[in-house]
XYZ file of C-alpha atoms in Angstrom:
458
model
C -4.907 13.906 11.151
C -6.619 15.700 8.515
C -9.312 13.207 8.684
C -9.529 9.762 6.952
C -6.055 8.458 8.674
C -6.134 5.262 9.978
C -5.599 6.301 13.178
C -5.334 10.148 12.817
C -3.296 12.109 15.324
C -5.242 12.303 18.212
C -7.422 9.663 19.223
C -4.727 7.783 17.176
C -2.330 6.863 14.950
C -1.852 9.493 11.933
C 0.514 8.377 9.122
C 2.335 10.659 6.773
C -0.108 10.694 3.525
C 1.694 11.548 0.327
C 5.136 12.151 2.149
C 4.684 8.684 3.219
C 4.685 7.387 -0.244
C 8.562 6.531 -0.970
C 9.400 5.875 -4.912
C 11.822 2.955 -4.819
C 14.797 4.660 -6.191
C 15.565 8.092 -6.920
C 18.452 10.250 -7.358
C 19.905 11.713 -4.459
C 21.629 15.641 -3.828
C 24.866 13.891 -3.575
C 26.857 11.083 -4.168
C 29.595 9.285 -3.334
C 31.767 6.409 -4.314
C 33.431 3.511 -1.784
C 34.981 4.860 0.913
C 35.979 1.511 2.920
C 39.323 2.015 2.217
C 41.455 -0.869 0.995
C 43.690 -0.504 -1.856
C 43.756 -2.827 -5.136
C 45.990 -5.386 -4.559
C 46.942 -4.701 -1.418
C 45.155 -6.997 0.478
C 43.586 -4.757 2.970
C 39.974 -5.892 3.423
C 37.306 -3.526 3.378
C 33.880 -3.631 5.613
C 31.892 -3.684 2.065
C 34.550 -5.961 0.432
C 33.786 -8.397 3.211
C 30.546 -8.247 2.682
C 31.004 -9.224 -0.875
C 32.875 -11.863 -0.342
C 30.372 -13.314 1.781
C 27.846 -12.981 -0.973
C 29.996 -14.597 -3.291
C 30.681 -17.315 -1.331
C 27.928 -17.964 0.812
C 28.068 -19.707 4.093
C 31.014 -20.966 2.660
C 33.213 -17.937 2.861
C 32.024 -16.980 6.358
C 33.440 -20.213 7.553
C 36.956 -19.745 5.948
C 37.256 -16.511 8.087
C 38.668 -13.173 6.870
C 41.528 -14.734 4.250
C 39.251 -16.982 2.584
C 36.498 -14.745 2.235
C 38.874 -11.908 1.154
C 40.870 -13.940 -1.234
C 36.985 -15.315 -2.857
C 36.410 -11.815 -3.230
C 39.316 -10.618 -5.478
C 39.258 -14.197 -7.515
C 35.546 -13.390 -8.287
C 35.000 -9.801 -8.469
C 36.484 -6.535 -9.810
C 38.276 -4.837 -7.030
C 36.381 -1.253 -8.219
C 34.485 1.371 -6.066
C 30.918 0.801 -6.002
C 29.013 4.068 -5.620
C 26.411 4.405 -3.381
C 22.555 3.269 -3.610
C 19.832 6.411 -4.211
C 19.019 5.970 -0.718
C 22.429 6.372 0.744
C 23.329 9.510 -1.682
C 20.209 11.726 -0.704
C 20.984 14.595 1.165
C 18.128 17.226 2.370
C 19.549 20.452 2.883
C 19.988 21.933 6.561
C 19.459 26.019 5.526
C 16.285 27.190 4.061
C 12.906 28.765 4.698
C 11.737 26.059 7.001
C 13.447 23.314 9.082
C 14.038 20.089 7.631
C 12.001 17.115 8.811
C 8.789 18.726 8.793
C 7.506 17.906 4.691
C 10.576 15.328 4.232
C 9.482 12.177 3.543
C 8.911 9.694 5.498
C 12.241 8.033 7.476
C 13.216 4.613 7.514
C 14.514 5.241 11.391
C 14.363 8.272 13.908
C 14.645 9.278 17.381
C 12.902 12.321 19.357
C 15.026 13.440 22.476
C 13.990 16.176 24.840
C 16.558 17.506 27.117
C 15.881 19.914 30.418
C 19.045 23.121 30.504
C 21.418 21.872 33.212
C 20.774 23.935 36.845
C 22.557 27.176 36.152
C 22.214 27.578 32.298
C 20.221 30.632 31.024
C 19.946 32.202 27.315
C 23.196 32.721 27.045
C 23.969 28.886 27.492
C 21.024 27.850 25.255
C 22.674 30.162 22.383
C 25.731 28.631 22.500
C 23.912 24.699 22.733
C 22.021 26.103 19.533
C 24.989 27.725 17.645
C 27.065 24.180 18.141
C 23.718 21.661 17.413
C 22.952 24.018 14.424
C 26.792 23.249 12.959
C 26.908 19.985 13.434
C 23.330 19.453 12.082
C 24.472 20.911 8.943
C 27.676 18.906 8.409
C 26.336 15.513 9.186
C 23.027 15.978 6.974
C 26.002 16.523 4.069
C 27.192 13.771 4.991
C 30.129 14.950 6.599
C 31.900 14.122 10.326
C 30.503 15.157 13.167
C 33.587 16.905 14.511
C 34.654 19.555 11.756
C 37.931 17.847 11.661
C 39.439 17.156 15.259
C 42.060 14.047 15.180
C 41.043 13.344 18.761
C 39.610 14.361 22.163
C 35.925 14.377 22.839
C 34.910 16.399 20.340
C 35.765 13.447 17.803
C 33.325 11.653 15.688
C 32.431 8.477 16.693
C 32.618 7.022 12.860
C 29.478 5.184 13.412
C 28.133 6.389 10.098
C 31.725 6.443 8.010
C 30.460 4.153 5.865
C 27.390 5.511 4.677
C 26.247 8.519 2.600
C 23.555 11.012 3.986
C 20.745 8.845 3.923
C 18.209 11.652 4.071
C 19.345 12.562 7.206
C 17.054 15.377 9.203
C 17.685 17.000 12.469
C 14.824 19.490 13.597
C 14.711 21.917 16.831
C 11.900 22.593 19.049
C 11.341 24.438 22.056
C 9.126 23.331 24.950
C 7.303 25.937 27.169
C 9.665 25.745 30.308
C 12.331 27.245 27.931
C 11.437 30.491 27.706
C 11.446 30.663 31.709
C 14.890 29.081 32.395
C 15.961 31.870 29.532
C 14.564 34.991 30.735
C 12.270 34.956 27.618
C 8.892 34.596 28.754
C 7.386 37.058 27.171
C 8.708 35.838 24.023
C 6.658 32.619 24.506
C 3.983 32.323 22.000
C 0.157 31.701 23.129
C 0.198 28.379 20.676
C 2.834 26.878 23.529
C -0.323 26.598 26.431
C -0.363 23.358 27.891
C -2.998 21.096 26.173
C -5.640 20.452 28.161
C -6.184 16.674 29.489
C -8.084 14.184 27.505
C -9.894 10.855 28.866
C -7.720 8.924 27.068
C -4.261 9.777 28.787
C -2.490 7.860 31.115
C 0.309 10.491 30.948
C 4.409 9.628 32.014
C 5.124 12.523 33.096
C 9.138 11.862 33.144
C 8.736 11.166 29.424
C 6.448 14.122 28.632
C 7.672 18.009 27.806
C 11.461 19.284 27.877
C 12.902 22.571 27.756
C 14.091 21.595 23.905
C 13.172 18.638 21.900
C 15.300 17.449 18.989
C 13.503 14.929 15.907
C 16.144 12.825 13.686
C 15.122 10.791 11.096
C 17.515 9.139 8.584
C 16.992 6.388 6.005
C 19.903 4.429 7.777
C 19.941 3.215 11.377
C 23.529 4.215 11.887
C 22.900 7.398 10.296
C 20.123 8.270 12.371
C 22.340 6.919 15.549
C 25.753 8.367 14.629
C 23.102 12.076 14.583
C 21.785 11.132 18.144
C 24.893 10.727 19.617
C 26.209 13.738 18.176
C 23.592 15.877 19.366
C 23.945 14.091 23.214
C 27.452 15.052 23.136
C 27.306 18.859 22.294
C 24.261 18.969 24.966
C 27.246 18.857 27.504
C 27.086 20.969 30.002
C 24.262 23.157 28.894
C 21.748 20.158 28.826
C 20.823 17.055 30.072
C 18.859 14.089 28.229
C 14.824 14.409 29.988
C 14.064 11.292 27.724
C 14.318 9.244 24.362
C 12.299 7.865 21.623
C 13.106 5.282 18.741
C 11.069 5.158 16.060
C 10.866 2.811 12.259
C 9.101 3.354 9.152
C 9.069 1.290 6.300
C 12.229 1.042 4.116
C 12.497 3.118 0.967
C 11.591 -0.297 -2.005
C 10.171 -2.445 0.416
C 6.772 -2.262 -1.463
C 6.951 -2.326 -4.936
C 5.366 0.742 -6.128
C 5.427 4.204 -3.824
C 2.056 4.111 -1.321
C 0.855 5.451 2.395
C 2.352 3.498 4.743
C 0.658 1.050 7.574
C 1.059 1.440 10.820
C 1.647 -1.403 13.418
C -2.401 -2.024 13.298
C -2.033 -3.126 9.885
C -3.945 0.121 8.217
C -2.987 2.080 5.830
C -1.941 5.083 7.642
C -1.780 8.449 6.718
C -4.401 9.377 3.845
C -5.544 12.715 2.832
C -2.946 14.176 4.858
C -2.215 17.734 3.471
C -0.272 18.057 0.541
C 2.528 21.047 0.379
C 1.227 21.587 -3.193
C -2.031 22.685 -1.841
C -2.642 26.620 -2.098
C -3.767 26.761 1.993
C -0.900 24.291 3.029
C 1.159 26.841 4.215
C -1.315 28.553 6.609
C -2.430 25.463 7.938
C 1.147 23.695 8.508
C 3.879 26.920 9.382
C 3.208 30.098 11.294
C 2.622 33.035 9.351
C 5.094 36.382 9.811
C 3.696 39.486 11.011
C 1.365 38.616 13.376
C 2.941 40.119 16.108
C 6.543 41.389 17.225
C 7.043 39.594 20.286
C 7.017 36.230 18.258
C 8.262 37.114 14.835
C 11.333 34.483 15.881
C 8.544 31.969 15.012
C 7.678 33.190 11.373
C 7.552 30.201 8.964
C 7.872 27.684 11.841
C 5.588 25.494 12.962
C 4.132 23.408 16.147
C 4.833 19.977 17.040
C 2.766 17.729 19.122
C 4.367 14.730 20.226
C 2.348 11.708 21.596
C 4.076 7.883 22.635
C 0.338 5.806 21.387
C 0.703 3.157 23.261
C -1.507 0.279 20.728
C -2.900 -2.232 22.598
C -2.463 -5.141 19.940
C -3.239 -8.145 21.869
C -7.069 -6.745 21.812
C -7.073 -5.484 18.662
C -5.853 -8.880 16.796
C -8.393 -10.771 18.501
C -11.194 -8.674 16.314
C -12.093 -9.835 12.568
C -10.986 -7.964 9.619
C -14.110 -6.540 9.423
C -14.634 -5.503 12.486
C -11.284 -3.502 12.553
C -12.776 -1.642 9.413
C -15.629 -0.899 11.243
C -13.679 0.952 13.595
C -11.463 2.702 11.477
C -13.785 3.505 8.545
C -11.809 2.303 5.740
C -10.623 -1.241 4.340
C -7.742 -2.578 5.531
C -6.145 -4.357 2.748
C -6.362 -0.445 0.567
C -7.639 1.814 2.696
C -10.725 2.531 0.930
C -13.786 4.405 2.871
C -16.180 1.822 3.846
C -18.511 4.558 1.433
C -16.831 2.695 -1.550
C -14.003 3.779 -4.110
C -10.218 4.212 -3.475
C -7.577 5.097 -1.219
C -7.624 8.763 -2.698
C -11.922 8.563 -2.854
C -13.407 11.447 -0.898
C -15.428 9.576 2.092
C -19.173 9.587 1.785
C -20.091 10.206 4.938
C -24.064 10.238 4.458
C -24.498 6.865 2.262
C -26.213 4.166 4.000
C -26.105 0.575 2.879
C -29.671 -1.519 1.473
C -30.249 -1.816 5.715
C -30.350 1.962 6.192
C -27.058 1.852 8.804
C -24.352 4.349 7.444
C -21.786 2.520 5.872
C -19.194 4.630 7.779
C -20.960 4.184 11.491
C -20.898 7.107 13.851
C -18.161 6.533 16.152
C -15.531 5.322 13.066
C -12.066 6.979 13.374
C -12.114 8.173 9.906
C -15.276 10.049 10.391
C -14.879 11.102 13.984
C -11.210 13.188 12.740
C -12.377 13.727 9.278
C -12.382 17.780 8.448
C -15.720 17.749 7.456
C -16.172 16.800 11.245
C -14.334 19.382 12.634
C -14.396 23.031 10.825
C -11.954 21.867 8.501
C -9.072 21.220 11.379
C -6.312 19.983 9.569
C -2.743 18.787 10.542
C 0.310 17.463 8.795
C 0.891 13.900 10.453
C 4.361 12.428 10.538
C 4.834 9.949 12.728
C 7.325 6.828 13.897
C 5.976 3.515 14.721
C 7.986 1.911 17.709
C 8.320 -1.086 19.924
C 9.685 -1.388 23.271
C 9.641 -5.288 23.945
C 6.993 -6.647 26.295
C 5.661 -4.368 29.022
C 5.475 -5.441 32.537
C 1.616 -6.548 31.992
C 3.066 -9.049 29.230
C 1.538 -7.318 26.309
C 3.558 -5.872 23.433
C 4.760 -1.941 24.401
C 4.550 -1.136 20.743
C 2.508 1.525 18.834
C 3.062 4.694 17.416
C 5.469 7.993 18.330
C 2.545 10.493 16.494
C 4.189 13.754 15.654
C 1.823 16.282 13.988
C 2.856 19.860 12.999
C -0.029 22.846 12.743
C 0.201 26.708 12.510
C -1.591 26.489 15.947
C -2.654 23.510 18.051
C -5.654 25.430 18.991
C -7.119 24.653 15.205
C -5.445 21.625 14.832
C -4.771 18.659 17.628
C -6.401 20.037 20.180
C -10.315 19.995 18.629
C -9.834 16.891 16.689
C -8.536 15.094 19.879
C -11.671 16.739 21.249
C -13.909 15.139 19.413
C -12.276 11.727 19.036
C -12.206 11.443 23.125
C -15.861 11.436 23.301
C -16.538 8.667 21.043
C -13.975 7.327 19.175
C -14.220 3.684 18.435
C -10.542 3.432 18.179
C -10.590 4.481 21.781
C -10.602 1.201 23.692
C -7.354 0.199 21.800
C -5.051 2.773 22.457
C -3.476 4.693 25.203
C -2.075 7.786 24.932
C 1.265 7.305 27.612
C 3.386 10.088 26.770
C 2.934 13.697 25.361
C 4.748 16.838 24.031
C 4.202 20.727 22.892
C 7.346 22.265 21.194
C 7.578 25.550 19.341
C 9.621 24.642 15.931
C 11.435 28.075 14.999
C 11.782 28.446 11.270
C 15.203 27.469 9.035
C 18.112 28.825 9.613
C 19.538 31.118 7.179
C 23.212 30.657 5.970
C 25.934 31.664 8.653
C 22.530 31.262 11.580
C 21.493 28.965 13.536
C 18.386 27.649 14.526
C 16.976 29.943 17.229
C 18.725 32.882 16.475
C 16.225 35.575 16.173
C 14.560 34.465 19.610
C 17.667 34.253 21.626
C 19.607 37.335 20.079
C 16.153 39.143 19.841
């Protein structure tokens, strides 16, 4: 929400800034070659082989069935692995200073899960739920089985993803403010985990609000991202039941044709002047700092995630003219420049006035309303999911935006912009804030720890 989004985190719809902007290609942290299966000459038939064959030979080959297509393929191509594309070889790393899926670029697909502990689990449950989601975490973001191994029994991986590489796969760890009571670890709960207060906007579900723990994936690859939520429902058993679910889309990695801030389902360009981790005060706006006091050094170099399901009400809003929209957002839609003139990137003007004398961002534009400048420099990292749901029982499209921003301490960040955006926004009338969550993101996990370690072995 730092300001100048689209539709910034609160009153709307904050984007992802420069972490939204995806180069085309890239080189990954790992690779890997074919792994389909199939030997040459053999005449085993591969899922990727099949899909060549069908390229090769077009509707033709589908309709000659598995031998025709497979026998097209070997006449017409060189039975050789194919490694895989930059997006499927990318690999973020699990261990480090922070948790992954906080500054990683944008994802193609994710889903945010909360879970409630099962009647009867306490810390010592939760420990063992985060020593086995921390391990399998780590192996499937390298691109490895879920399982470690096993030939069989529950604990087997589903192969959902055997096909694919890494695909930028994240899996990050939050805890809600219940936790620390069904734990034992209350005083352990940090002040930044108060409820948020209510804002006019909200028309809260409270079955799909909060959770004891909240999990984000996101992953460049559908299955990817699906193999890592199934994964992480299955080692929930029996500490933890699902509370509720989320699916979220970005755009594709070299959909557009050069890197750039991505739009949300609105059409605008979504996500500018987001902070940037190259930025000397990034750090101690984004992640907690250590030291501050004993009780919640677990939470050094973690961070806070609000969650809110923006419901967009599109119906309405694609009845207004193009310039109307940019009226109410502040910026053009077709590059996201401020109304005040210039570029994406060009700081807004906020006092110029046009040859009538009326500002030429008006008062009550989202841009203005959650701009910094606005609001003692209140500043979050936005990084959110666009979704769709179908058609909602009023016959409208249930379709708008999963916003996930991550702060130091909500009490500077979401909470004041929202603030100010719920008395004014005009952005307001066209969204509807139906959901909402609070989590506590511990910091990365050293090697040989898991995520969670220092609070629940504290």
């Amino acid at each position: 929400m730092s300001g100048n989004s689209a539709i910034s985190g609160t009153g709307g719809v904050g984007g992802a800034g420069a972490n939204s902007r995806r180069a085309s290609t890239g080189k990954g942290k790992t690779s890997a070659g074919d792994r389909d299966g199939g030997a040459p000459g053999s005449g085993a038939i591969s899922r990727r082989r099949l899909l060549g064959s069908a390229g090769a030979a077009g509707a033709t080959g589908l309709v000659l069935g598995v031998a025709g297509g497979a026998t097209g393929y070997a006449a017409t191509r060189p039975d050789q692995p194919t490694a895989l594309a930059s997006v499927g070889s990318t690999q973020v790393m699990f261990h480090g200073k922070h948790q992954p899926g906080i500054t990683t670029p944008l994802q193609a697909r994710g889903h945010l899960v909360a879970f409630d502990l099962a009647p009867g689990a306490g810390r010592k449950e939760a420990a063992a739920l985060m020593r086995r989601w921390s391990a399998v975490a780590g192996r499937l973001m390298a691109g490895e089985p879920a399982d470690s191994g096993a030939a069989d029994g529950a604990a087997h991986d589903t192969g959902i993803a055997l096909d694919a590489g890494p695909s930028s796969l994240t899996v990050t760890f939050g805890f809600g403010r219940t936790f620390f009571e069904r734990t034992g670890l209350v005083g352990h709960r940090p002040p930044g985990l108060d409820p948020l207060p209510p804002f006019s906007s909200d028309h809260i579900d409270a079955k799909r609000s909060d959770g004891d723990l909240w999990v984000q994936i996101g992953a460049d690859d559908a299955f990817v991202a699906f193999h890592a939520l199934r994964a992480v429902q299955k080692e929930a058993a029996p500490a933890a039941r699902v509370r509720w679910q989320m699916n979220g889309f970005n755009r594709s990695p070299g959909a557009t044709a050069r890197p750039m801030t991505a739009r949300n389902l609105m059409g605008q360009i979504d996500g500018t002047n987001n902070p940037e981790p190259a930025e000397s005060d990034f750090d101690g706006r984004i992640f907690v700092p250590d030291g501050t006091d004993k009780k919640y050094d677990w939470l050094a170099d973690g961070s806070y995630a609000v969650v809110r399901r923006i419901r967009m009400l599109l119906d309405d809003w694609e009845k207004l003219p193009v310039e109307r929209q940019e009226q109410v957002i502040g910026r053009r839609k077709k590059d996201g420049a401020p109304l005040s003139g210039g570029t994406e990137t060009t700081a807004m003007d906020l006092d110029k006035a046009g040859p009538d004398g009326k500002l030429l961002i008006p008062d009550n534009a989202h841009a203005r309303i959650s701009s910094p400048e606005k609001n003692s420099g209140a500043a979050m990292l936005r990084r959110p999911f666009s979704y769709h749901d179908g058609i909602a029982a009023d016959g409208t499209p249930d379709a708008g935006l999963l916003f996930i921003c991550w702060q130091a301490d909500p009490l500077r960040g979401f909470v004041p912009v929202q603030r100010k955006l719920d008395r004014g926004d005009a952005l307001s009338p066209f969204i509807r804030h139906e959901a909402s969550g609070l989590f506590a993101v511990p910091g990365g996990a050293a090697d040989g720890e898991y995520v969670g370690q220092r609070l629940l072995e504290s």
